[in-house]
Short mmCIF file of C-alpha atoms in Angstrom, two decimals:
data_model
loop_
_atom_site.label_atom_id
_atom_site.label_comp_id
_atom_site.label_asym_id
_atom_site.label_seq_id
_atom_site.Cartn_x
_atom_site.Cartn_y
_atom_site.Cartn_z
CA MET A 1420 -17.93 28.12 37.17
CA LEU A 1421 -16.64 25.57 39.69
CA LYS A 1422 -19.75 23.48 39.17
CA LYS A 1423 -19.15 23.38 35.40
CA ILE A 1424 -15.55 22.30 35.96
CA GLU A 1425 -16.72 19.55 38.33
CA ASP A 1426 -19.27 18.35 35.76
CA ILE A 1427 -16.59 18.28 33.06
CA ASN A 1428 -14.22 16.36 35.34
CA THR A 1429 -16.98 13.88 36.17
CA LYS A 1430 -17.73 13.28 32.49
CA MET A 1431 -14.03 12.88 31.65
CA LEU A 1432 -13.60 10.41 34.53
CA SER A 1433 -16.61 8.44 33.29
CA VAL A 1434 -15.15 8.28 29.77
CA LEU A 1435 -11.76 7.18 31.12
CA MET A 1436 -13.34 4.44 33.27
CA THR A 1437 -15.33 3.19 30.28
CA ARG A 1438 -12.24 3.07 28.08
CA VAL A 1439 -10.21 1.29 30.81
CA SER A 1440 -12.97 -1.32 31.00
CA GLU A 1441 -12.90 -1.75 27.22
CA HIS A 1442 -9.11 -2.17 27.28
CA GLU A 1443 -9.44 -4.85 29.99
CA GLU A 1444 -11.94 -6.76 27.85
CA LEU A 1445 -9.65 -6.49 24.83
CA LEU A 1446 -6.67 -7.70 26.89
CA ASN A 1447 -8.66 -10.69 28.15
CA ASP A 1448 -9.59 -11.62 24.57
CA ILE A 1449 -5.94 -11.43 23.52
CA GLN A 1450 -4.84 -13.58 26.48
CA ILE A 1451 -7.49 -16.20 25.65
CA ASN A 1452 -6.42 -16.28 22.00
CA ASN A 1453 -2.76 -16.59 22.97
CA LYS A 1454 -3.60 -19.46 25.29
CA VAL A 1455 -5.46 -21.30 22.52
CA VAL A 1456 -2.51 -20.84 20.17
CA GLU A 1457 -0.02 -22.07 22.77
CA GLU A 1458 -2.09 -25.18 23.54
CA SER A 1459 -2.43 -25.98 19.83
CA VAL A 1460 1.27 -25.55 19.18
CA GLU A 1461 2.20 -27.76 22.14
CA ASN A 1462 -0.07 -30.57 20.92
CA PHE A 1463 1.01 -30.76 17.28
CA GLN A 1464 3.23 -33.63 16.15
CA GLN A 1465 6.80 -32.66 16.90
CA ASN A 1466 8.27 -34.82 14.14
CA GLU A 1467 6.26 -33.05 11.43
CA ILE A 1468 7.88 -29.95 9.94
CA CYS A 1469 4.95 -27.77 8.88
CA ASP A 1470 7.15 -25.14 7.27
CA ALA A 1471 8.70 -27.62 4.83
CA LYS A 1472 5.31 -29.15 4.10
CA ILE A 1473 3.84 -25.76 3.14
CA GLN A 1474 6.87 -24.81 1.03
CA ASN A 1475 6.60 -28.09 -0.89
CA PHE A 1476 2.85 -27.62 -1.27
CA LEU A 1477 3.25 -24.11 -2.72
CA GLU A 1478 5.80 -25.35 -5.23
CA ALA A 1479 3.95 -28.51 -6.27
CA GLU A 1480 0.38 -27.23 -6.34
CA LEU A 1481 0.68 -23.49 -7.04
CA GLY A 1482 3.91 -23.35 -9.03
CA ILE A 1483 5.61 -20.90 -6.63
CA ASN A 1484 9.31 -21.66 -7.02
CA TYR A 1485 10.84 -19.10 -4.65
CA ARG A 1486 11.03 -19.54 -0.88
CA VAL A 1487 8.19 -17.74 0.88
CA SER A 1488 9.07 -16.04 4.20
CA PHE A 1489 6.89 -17.27 7.08
CA GLY A 1490 6.68 -15.88 10.61
CA ASN A 1491 5.37 -19.11 12.13
CA VAL A 1492 3.63 -22.22 10.80
CA HIS A 1493 1.70 -24.68 12.96
CA HIS A 1494 -1.38 -26.89 13.21
CA PHE A 1495 -4.45 -25.25 14.67
CA GLY A 1496 -7.83 -26.42 15.94
CA LYS A 1497 -9.37 -29.87 16.15
CA PRO A 1498 -9.07 -32.54 13.44
CA GLY A 1499 -11.80 -32.51 10.81
CA LEU A 1500 -13.96 -35.44 9.69
CA ASN A 1501 -11.00 -36.81 7.73
CA GLY A 1502 -8.76 -36.61 10.80
CA VAL A 1503 -6.63 -33.81 9.36
CA ARG A 1504 -5.90 -30.62 11.28
CA PRO A 1505 -5.57 -27.37 9.30
CA ILE A 1506 -2.24 -25.55 9.18
CA VAL A 1507 -2.15 -21.84 9.99
CA THR A 1508 0.60 -19.75 8.40
CA ARG A 1509 1.63 -16.18 9.17
CA PHE A 1510 3.30 -14.42 6.24
CA ILE A 1511 6.04 -11.88 6.90
CA TYR A 1512 5.46 -9.99 3.66
CA ARG A 1513 1.95 -9.03 2.57
CA ARG A 1514 2.83 -9.15 -1.13
CA GLU A 1515 3.85 -12.82 -0.82
CA MET A 1516 0.52 -13.69 0.79
CA GLU A 1517 -1.30 -11.86 -2.02
CA HIS A 1518 0.73 -13.80 -4.59
CA VAL A 1519 -0.22 -17.11 -2.96
CA LEU A 1520 -3.92 -16.17 -2.79
CA SER A 1521 -3.89 -15.05 -6.41
CA ARG A 1522 -2.91 -18.60 -7.49
CA THR A 1523 -5.48 -20.54 -5.44
CA TYR A 1524 -7.57 -21.01 -8.59
CA LYS A 1525 -5.23 -23.92 -9.38
CA LEU A 1526 -6.77 -25.83 -6.45
CA LYS A 1527 -10.26 -25.83 -7.96
CA GLY A 1528 -11.79 -29.31 -7.86
CA LYS A 1529 -9.27 -30.65 -5.35
CA THR A 1530 -9.97 -31.89 -1.83
CA PHE A 1531 -7.96 -29.17 -0.13
CA GLY A 1532 -7.75 -25.40 -0.37
CA ILE A 1533 -6.37 -22.13 0.96
CA SER A 1534 -8.34 -19.32 2.55
CA GLU A 1535 -7.52 -16.11 4.36
CA GLN A 1536 -8.28 -16.10 8.07
CA PHE A 1537 -10.46 -13.19 9.22
CA PRO A 1538 -11.35 -11.95 12.73
CA PRO A 1539 -14.54 -13.44 14.25
CA GLU A 1540 -16.57 -10.28 13.55
CA ILE A 1541 -15.91 -10.53 9.82
CA GLU A 1542 -16.26 -14.34 9.70
CA ASN A 1543 -19.74 -14.12 11.24
CA LYS A 1544 -20.79 -11.52 8.70
CA ARG A 1545 -19.42 -13.62 5.82
CA LYS A 1546 -21.39 -16.66 7.04
CA GLU A 1547 -24.58 -14.59 6.82
CA LEU A 1548 -23.74 -13.66 3.23
CA TYR A 1549 -22.76 -17.12 1.92
CA PRO A 1550 -26.38 -18.28 1.21
CA VAL A 1551 -27.14 -15.01 -0.57
CA MET A 1552 -23.97 -15.32 -2.63
CA LYS A 1553 -24.76 -18.92 -3.66
CA LYS A 1554 -28.31 -17.99 -4.65
CA ALA A 1555 -27.05 -15.07 -6.75
CA LYS A 1556 -24.55 -17.37 -8.51
CA VAL A 1557 -27.34 -19.82 -9.37
CA GLU A 1558 -29.22 -16.89 -10.93
CA SER A 1559 -26.12 -16.18 -13.09
CA LYS A 1560 -25.43 -12.86 -11.40
CA LYS A 1561 -21.95 -11.40 -11.04
CA VAL A 1562 -20.97 -11.82 -7.38
CA LYS A 1563 -17.97 -10.52 -5.43
CA LEU A 1564 -17.36 -10.94 -1.69
CA VAL A 1565 -14.82 -8.44 -0.35
CA ARG A 1566 -14.08 -9.15 3.31
CA ASP A 1567 -17.54 -8.61 4.88
CA LYS A 1568 -19.10 -6.74 1.93
CA LEU A 1569 -21.08 -8.50 -0.82
CA TYR A 1570 -21.46 -6.94 -4.27
CA ILE A 1571 -24.06 -8.28 -6.72
CA ASN A 1572 -23.78 -6.98 -10.28
CA GLY A 1573 -21.51 -4.21 -9.02
CA LYS A 1574 -23.96 -2.97 -6.37
CA PRO A 1575 -23.45 -3.40 -2.60
CA TYR A 1576 -25.88 -5.86 -1.04
CA ASN A 1577 -27.79 -4.59 2.01
CA ASN A 1578 -29.05 -7.44 4.17
CA THR A 1579 -32.31 -6.07 5.60
CA THR A 1580 -33.31 -9.42 7.09
CA ALA A 1581 -30.16 -9.76 9.14
CA SER A 1582 -29.44 -8.10 12.43
CA ASN A 1583 -29.81 -4.34 12.39
CA LYS A 1584 -26.65 -3.98 14.40
CA GLN A 1585 -23.93 -2.65 12.11
CA THR A 1586 -20.95 -5.01 11.86
CA LYS A 1587 -17.69 -3.08 11.77
CA GLU A 1588 -14.40 -4.41 10.54
CA TYR A 1589 -12.12 -5.71 13.26
CA ARG A 1590 -9.60 -2.96 12.55
CA ASP A 1591 -12.33 -0.35 13.09
CA VAL A 1592 -13.24 -1.96 16.43
CA LEU A 1593 -9.65 -1.75 17.64
CA LEU A 1594 -9.26 1.83 16.47
CA SER A 1595 -12.48 2.94 18.15
CA LYS A 1596 -11.18 1.50 21.42
CA THR A 1597 -7.58 2.57 21.38
CA SER A 1598 -7.23 5.65 19.18
CA PRO A 1599 -7.07 8.95 21.11
CA LEU A 1600 -9.04 10.53 18.27
CA ALA A 1601 -12.03 8.25 18.71
CA ILE A 1602 -13.78 10.11 21.55
CA ASN A 1603 -17.25 9.76 20.06
CA LEU A 1604 -18.67 8.52 16.81
CA SER A 1605 -21.09 10.26 14.51
CA PRO A 1606 -24.15 8.38 13.17
CA PRO A 1607 -23.44 5.84 10.42
CA ILE A 1608 -23.07 7.30 6.96
CA SER A 1609 -25.52 5.89 4.43
CA PRO A 1610 -23.62 3.81 1.86
CA ARG A 1611 -23.03 5.44 -1.51
CA ARG A 1612 -22.78 3.66 -4.82
CA PHE A 1613 -19.36 1.99 -5.11
CA LYS A 1614 -18.15 3.71 -1.91
CA ARG A 1615 -17.39 1.98 1.37
CA SER A 1616 -19.21 3.67 4.22
CA ARG A 1617 -17.12 4.71 7.21
CA ASN A 1618 -17.68 6.40 10.53
CA ASP A 1619 -16.47 9.96 11.11
CA PHE A 1620 -13.96 10.45 13.89
CA VAL A 1621 -14.44 13.67 15.84
CA CYS A 1622 -11.26 15.19 17.30
CA GLU A 1623 -10.97 17.43 20.33
CA GLU A 1624 -10.75 20.46 18.04
CA ASN A 1625 -13.92 19.31 16.18
CA GLU A 1626 -11.74 18.38 13.22
CA GLU A 1627 -13.46 15.74 11.11
CA ILE A 1628 -11.49 12.96 9.48
CA THR A 1629 -13.37 10.51 7.26
CA LEU A 1630 -11.09 7.78 5.98
CA SER A 1631 -11.13 4.36 4.45
CA THR A 1632 -7.48 3.30 4.73
CA HIS A 1633 -6.90 2.81 8.41
CA ILE A 1634 -3.27 3.87 8.53
CA ILE A 1635 -4.40 7.46 8.17
CA ASN A 1636 -6.43 7.09 11.39
CA TYR A 1637 -3.17 7.11 13.31
CA PRO A 1638 -2.30 10.63 14.55
CA GLU A 1639 1.36 10.23 13.57
CA PHE A 1640 0.42 9.62 9.95
CA SER A 1641 -2.09 12.47 9.80
CA GLU A 1642 0.44 14.83 11.38
CA LEU A 1643 3.00 13.81 8.75
CA ILE A 1644 0.59 14.89 6.02
CA TYR A 1645 -0.28 18.12 7.80
CA LYS A 1646 3.39 19.13 7.73
CA ASN A 1647 3.43 19.13 3.92
CA ASP A 1648 1.59 20.98 1.17
CA ILE A 1649 1.98 18.07 -1.24
CA ALA A 1650 2.52 14.40 -0.36
CA CYS A 1651 2.94 11.31 -2.54
CA PHE A 1652 2.28 7.68 -1.59
CA VAL A 1653 2.90 4.40 -3.40
CA GLU A 1654 1.74 0.81 -2.84
CA THR A 1655 -1.44 2.24 -1.34
CA LYS A 1656 -3.41 -1.02 -1.70
CA THR A 1657 -6.59 0.85 -2.61
CA ASP A 1658 -9.27 0.31 -5.24
CA ASP A 1659 -12.11 2.39 -6.65
CA LEU A 1660 -14.32 1.57 -3.66
CA ASP A 1661 -12.01 3.47 -1.33
CA ASP A 1662 -12.90 7.04 -0.49
CA ILE A 1663 -10.03 8.74 1.35
CA ARG A 1664 -10.74 12.11 2.92
CA LEU A 1665 -8.72 14.25 5.29
CA LYS A 1666 -9.96 17.70 6.21
CA GLY A 1667 -8.13 20.40 4.28
CA TYR A 1668 -6.59 17.94 1.78
CA LYS A 1669 -7.55 16.38 -1.52
CA PHE A 1670 -6.53 12.86 -2.57
CA ILE A 1671 -6.06 11.60 -6.13
CA LEU A 1672 -5.76 7.82 -6.52
CA LYS A 1673 -4.49 5.68 -9.37
CA ASN A 1674 -5.47 2.13 -8.50
CA ARG A 1675 -4.24 -1.09 -10.02
CA LYS A 1676 -7.77 -2.53 -10.20
CA LYS A 1677 -11.26 -1.04 -9.98
CA VAL A 1678 -12.53 -3.58 -7.43
CA SER A 1679 -10.40 -6.32 -5.94
CA ARG A 1680 -10.68 -8.84 -3.14
CA ILE A 1681 -6.90 -8.76 -2.78
CA LYS A 1682 -5.64 -5.19 -2.98
CA SER A 1683 -2.16 -4.39 -4.23
CA GLY A 1684 -0.11 -1.64 -5.83
CA GLY A 1685 -1.63 1.79 -6.22
CA ILE A 1686 -0.38 5.39 -6.26
CA ALA A 1687 -1.80 8.42 -4.43
CA LEU A 1688 -1.26 12.17 -4.64
CA CYS A 1689 -2.32 14.33 -1.70
CA PHE A 1690 -2.30 18.14 -1.59
CA LYS A 1691 -3.92 21.00 0.29
CA GLU A 1692 -7.33 21.97 -1.02
CA HIS A 1693 -6.37 25.58 -1.72
CA LEU A 1694 -3.83 24.28 -4.27
CA HIS A 1695 -6.35 22.36 -6.38
CA GLU A 1696 -6.52 25.07 -9.05
CA ASN A 1697 -2.73 24.94 -9.47
CA ILE A 1698 -2.28 21.16 -9.55
CA GLU A 1699 -3.62 19.24 -12.53
CA VAL A 1700 -3.56 15.47 -12.87
CA ILE A 1701 -2.53 14.26 -16.33
CA LYS A 1702 -4.41 11.07 -17.20
CA THR A 1703 -2.38 8.46 -19.07
CA ASP A 1704 -2.62 4.74 -19.78
CA CYS A 1705 0.54 3.62 -17.97
CA LYS A 1706 -0.38 2.05 -14.63
CA PHE A 1707 3.12 2.48 -13.19
CA VAL A 1708 3.10 6.30 -13.00
CA LEU A 1709 0.75 9.06 -11.88
CA TRP A 1710 1.53 12.33 -13.68
CA CYS A 1711 0.58 15.78 -12.44
CA LYS A 1712 1.36 19.32 -13.52
CA ILE A 1713 2.29 21.81 -10.80
CA SER A 1714 1.61 25.36 -11.88
CA LYS A 1715 4.41 27.91 -12.10
CA ILE A 1716 2.36 30.08 -9.74
CA ILE A 1717 3.33 27.97 -6.73
CA CYS A 1718 6.70 26.43 -7.63
CA SER A 1719 8.82 28.47 -10.07
CA ASN A 1720 8.67 30.52 -13.22
CA GLN A 1721 7.75 27.39 -15.21
CA ASP A 1722 5.22 24.61 -14.93
CA VAL A 1723 6.71 21.44 -13.44
CA ILE A 1724 5.70 17.89 -14.32
CA LEU A 1725 5.88 15.37 -11.47
CA GLY A 1726 5.78 11.63 -12.10
CA ILE A 1727 4.98 9.46 -9.06
CA ILE A 1728 6.32 5.96 -9.70
CA TYR A 1729 5.51 2.52 -8.38
CA ILE A 1730 7.03 -0.47 -10.18
CA PRO A 1731 6.29 -3.88 -8.60
CA PRO A 1732 9.30 -5.94 -7.45
CA GLU A 1733 11.06 -8.48 -9.63
CA TYR A 1734 9.78 -12.06 -9.75
CA THR A 1735 6.28 -11.27 -8.50
CA SER A 1736 2.99 -11.87 -10.27
CA TYR A 1737 2.68 -8.12 -10.96
CA SER A 1738 6.25 -7.45 -12.13
CA SER A 1739 6.79 -6.16 -15.66
CA SER A 1740 10.07 -5.96 -17.54
CA SER A 1741 8.57 -3.27 -19.79
CA ALA A 1742 7.46 -0.93 -16.99
CA LEU A 1743 10.25 1.61 -17.57
CA ASP A 1744 9.68 1.46 -21.33
CA GLU A 1745 6.04 2.45 -20.82
CA ILE A 1746 7.07 5.26 -18.47
CA GLU A 1747 9.73 6.43 -20.92
CA ASN A 1748 7.24 6.68 -23.79
CA GLU A 1749 5.02 8.99 -21.76
CA TYR A 1750 8.03 10.91 -20.46
CA LEU A 1751 9.24 11.65 -24.00
CA ASP A 1752 5.83 13.02 -24.91
CA LEU A 1753 5.64 15.26 -21.83
CA SER A 1754 9.27 16.42 -21.97
CA SER A 1755 8.66 17.72 -25.49
CA LYS A 1756 6.04 20.08 -24.04
CA PHE A 1757 7.52 20.91 -20.65
CA GLU A 1758 11.13 21.63 -19.75
CA LYS A 1759 11.03 20.62 -16.09
CA VAL A 1760 10.09 16.98 -15.46
CA PHE A 1761 11.13 14.89 -12.47
CA PHE A 1762 10.29 11.56 -10.84
CA ILE A 1763 9.91 10.31 -7.30
CA GLY A 1764 8.78 6.94 -6.06
CA ASP A 1765 9.51 3.26 -5.65
CA PHE A 1766 11.29 1.83 -8.70
CA ASN A 1767 12.24 -1.45 -6.93
CA ALA A 1768 15.58 -0.95 -8.68
CA ARG A 1769 18.95 -1.47 -7.00
CA THR A 1770 21.69 0.47 -8.76
CA ALA A 1771 24.68 0.27 -6.36
CA GLU A 1772 27.05 3.19 -7.16
CA ASP A 1773 27.14 2.71 -10.93
CA ARG A 1774 27.12 5.76 -13.19
CA ASP A 1775 23.79 7.15 -14.32
CA PHE A 1776 25.44 9.05 -17.18
CA ILE A 1777 27.64 8.23 -20.16
CA TYR A 1778 31.20 9.24 -19.42
CA VAL A 1779 33.36 10.04 -22.44
CA ASN A 1780 37.10 10.66 -22.21
CA GLU A 1781 38.48 13.50 -24.30
CA ASN A 1782 40.57 10.97 -26.24
CA GLU A 1783 37.45 8.96 -27.11
CA ILE A 1784 35.15 11.77 -28.24
CA CYS A 1785 35.99 11.23 -31.89
CA THR A 1786 34.83 7.61 -31.69
CA TYR A 1787 31.22 8.59 -30.87
CA ASP A 1788 28.65 9.47 -33.48
CA GLU A 1789 26.92 12.81 -33.30
CA GLY A 1790 23.63 11.07 -32.60
CA VAL A 1791 24.83 9.49 -29.34
CA THR A 1792 23.22 11.10 -26.30
CA VAL A 1793 25.73 12.08 -23.63
CA ASN A 1794 24.46 13.30 -20.27
CA MET A 1795 25.09 16.93 -19.46
CA VAL A 1796 27.47 16.09 -16.63
CA CYS A 1797 28.62 19.69 -16.54
CA GLU A 1798 25.24 20.62 -15.07
CA LEU A 1799 26.14 18.67 -11.95
CA ASP A 1800 29.39 20.61 -11.71
CA GLU A 1801 27.58 23.93 -12.12
CA LYS A 1802 25.16 23.06 -9.30
CA ASN A 1803 28.00 21.85 -7.07
CA LEU A 1804 26.70 18.28 -7.10
CA PRO A 1805 29.20 15.41 -7.16
CA ARG A 1806 29.43 13.26 -10.25
CA LYS A 1807 29.88 10.15 -8.14
CA ARG A 1808 26.84 9.37 -6.05
CA ASN A 1809 27.08 7.47 -2.78
CA ASN A 1810 24.90 4.50 -2.01
CA GLU A 1811 24.80 2.39 1.14
CA ASP A 1812 23.22 -0.38 -0.93
CA LYS A 1813 26.05 -2.04 -2.88
CA CYS A 1814 23.85 -4.54 -4.73
CA LYS A 1815 22.30 -4.36 -8.18
CA ASN A 1816 19.39 -6.07 -9.89
CA ARG A 1817 17.88 -6.22 -13.36
CA PHE A 1818 15.55 -3.29 -12.73
CA GLY A 1819 18.57 -1.31 -11.50
CA ASN A 1820 20.36 -1.78 -14.82
CA GLN A 1821 17.21 -0.71 -16.65
CA LEU A 1822 16.92 2.43 -14.52
CA LEU A 1823 20.54 3.39 -15.18
CA ASP A 1824 20.00 2.97 -18.92
CA PHE A 1825 16.82 5.03 -18.64
CA CYS A 1826 18.76 7.87 -17.01
CA LYS A 1827 21.63 7.68 -19.50
CA GLY A 1828 19.31 7.81 -22.47
CA ASN A 1829 17.23 10.75 -21.26
CA ASN A 1830 19.74 13.09 -19.57
CA LEU A 1831 18.37 12.32 -16.12
CA PHE A 1832 20.27 12.18 -12.83
CA ILE A 1833 19.60 10.26 -9.62
CA MET A 1834 19.65 12.67 -6.67
CA ASN A 1835 20.07 9.98 -4.00
CA GLY A 1836 23.59 10.18 -2.59
CA ARG A 1837 24.28 13.59 -4.13
CA THR A 1838 22.32 16.15 -2.11
CA THR A 1839 23.25 17.59 1.27
CA LYS A 1840 20.44 15.83 3.16
CA ASP A 1841 21.24 12.46 1.58
CA ARG A 1842 24.96 12.66 0.95
CA ASP A 1843 25.52 9.05 2.04
CA GLY A 1844 22.75 7.52 -0.08
CA ASN A 1845 20.74 6.23 2.88
CA LEU A 1846 18.81 2.97 2.74
CA THR A 1847 15.13 3.43 1.88
CA CYS A 1848 13.55 -0.04 2.24
CA ARG A 1849 13.53 -2.02 5.50
CA ASN A 1850 16.95 -0.63 6.32
CA ALA A 1851 18.37 -3.08 3.79
CA SER A 1852 18.25 -1.59 0.28
CA VAL A 1853 17.75 1.53 -1.83
CA VAL A 1854 14.80 1.20 -4.20
CA ASP A 1855 13.17 4.64 -3.83
CA TYR A 1856 14.60 7.48 -5.88
CA CYS A 1857 14.29 11.14 -6.78
CA ILE A 1858 15.33 11.68 -10.40
CA LEU A 1859 15.73 15.08 -12.06
CA LYS A 1860 16.59 16.42 -15.48
#
């Protein structure tokens, strides 16, 4: 028995020493990269304001009129053949970077361009695929390069002539070195049609987690899901190539695009596998909502319809002023069949503390037609919910006005700032605004 314990301790010590060595190598790489950045920043022309130059470039060449938020902007690397050094920009908000990249088609035929910077592992893989991609284009084939994956006519390209060593994404490399879950890796999974292959992480309890979106590799995120029977996610940034799996749970995705180089938007529903017979996804055309029916067996004496919402922010390339109209059309159809319908999600609407119901004084009742819809405010009184809702966000926007009109016209109430757990109307986005809501009938 003592010998077995000693053997186990020896193996654990060996694993720890290996991982310490890997961390030292990773730290050295980071220090080298930081040094390169510092030297480049020190050497760039002090009288040249790169930030202003990029802002002017985006407005003049890409037609982006709003001010983009940058973390830092500076020259990087050695001058090219024309004596010009490239400018590297770090975006604070991912959606702004995606908006910029989506408009780079306007630079076609010009002597300058914009490209996303990838880690060395991915850049090397892309360089191997460039000749294949050019040849396929000459042959009039449909080609798409997504990070380090090449798709020709919708099928993943397998480079058999290249190195047999599997190139992993940089994020996977970091996770395999630092994540406490990544103790050992199973053999590579053979790629499936239209599915990205991933490696299985094996936990200490032999609990397998096979995932494609790396946030779920973090224990904190997985534990958050494990605490709930049903979980909803928005702005998932997934497409149809993603295959998300977590042991004991089932994921349903509604993606903005089937395959995309720049991922954005997206809605996901996650629930425990034993509930799959009692949760039914309702397929609709509206891309801003994912509908599902929760059986009365698990929630109440009636079936409940849940609408998971994601509406893109105002003044972005994906924003739509008719998003709530599309949602309302589907809501009216479902509410005629089911009594209990409610919404949760990101509406990107700021409503301040304005009323979400039509208030009619007793003296004014006679002035309203019989056809005017008046919210059943008395239902709030019966359930001991305040008519006035609190909201720490005192600002409003156009989408907020639309949401208030949507509630008024359909006898719906915003629960934010009315329930015991959210009596103050807490901020929901970057500790600066309220754009996520729970809305009930």
